[in-house]
């Protein structure tokens, strides 16, 4: 992994960890879940996010709006 | 008892037993007693049952015997002993859902159970399963882990593992199971019986503990394909109490002239990492189909071959988080670690994740519509049902080839495909390994073409032996 990939991976892991903490709170089970469960859930969220990044790469329509310029009328100068 | 009786009765199919009832050679009392005795003998090892209702079954068998004596069976399954996955309501029995927190005794039957009873089936008891049907191994610390009757050192699979083990071992003639990902076909494949999941909407889920309502199906596990057709015909029908139930436009057992003239598609590029013996048995089955007049072609499913597992996993986990929210909040400590993990991750997914998963699901459905429709004209798709035989039961047991988050091309996508988009699908053994483990094939077809799947399975089905009546030493395994 290059530096950018390491950084992306770390960010993805942190984001997943935040989402799992939020999920535990939303479910009303704060402090009642074993750390190993939280780690496994975080790993699943990371795996899901990684797969969905690939979805956006393969299916551009699911990325940010990017309408080809050929389809857009030029704005008047 | 005559030579017909004894343990031989537990080898028979439902259609075989019904023929003997009709001829008066065997009575429902003998058949039910033989199955109950076999449960007593073997279930300490197999752990296929959560609860039994022996006294009630005996009484119902006596009533059935009287009806047969009078030549007036109550329905097409009169006197056939069956079992029910323990997440369907069975009148008078508690229901665990495979959990540590059982529901109170049911005051009415679930819809499919009620239809089975109305057809005369005799319920022997309820079967073990993966906790809340949310897992593929069947390993369950709460209600016991079903063992594989072909080799009790191996898992039966999940989630309907107890149902598959019961049918394979001759403890029940047929069983009801449920499937959200692959939970009927996988254990059926591991245990060497027929597993069939009808088209989404054909069989009501009313009275079934849900897991993911847009994916949940009720189906059957049996000793033969004709039995599967018979059971499915009995439990099919619209039920307004299930919002997913539909008025089926085509009967599940529409008569067909075998596989002659059918176009069978093989998604060859997805068949990677398959056990050599299973791959060979599958190729032999393709030859059988060709010899019987089917045209077998290779074809591709570019979208389904990569994106089925992730779409299925996100939808399943997210819906399960919704379904379990209240129960989990009040009793999280009772959940097994694997199921708790899945519920929390399902809650952690974002709306955007689910949007993408649902979009993939629609794309996959469209791709299959094309394959079955005017672009492909394929009648059925076939593949090995599992990439390897059942693994040994051990701490951390996993399902071979299962890759719920993978977007690599692989056979696991085929296992999730029918449930994701509601196609009819089934599995049968098409060969047996040297160690007597089943080598299974799966088939699927377009929505409502359940009869096509059953026809293909019947054409390739190897004879299904009952598991040996004496098992090797099981050893000590944690449940």
Coordinates of C-alpha atoms in Angstrom, one line a residue, chain B residues 123 147 169 251 271 298 310 392 399:
Chain B
X123 CA -46.1 -32.8 12.9
X147 CA -25.0 -32.6 13.2
X169 CA -31.5 -39.2 8.9
X251 CA -49.0 -23.4 -10.6
X271 CA -17.6 -21.6 -11.0
X298 CA -22.3 -21.4 -21.2
X310 CA -22.8 -7.4 -1.3
X392 CA -16.1 -30.4 10.4
X399 CA -19.2 -22.3 5.6

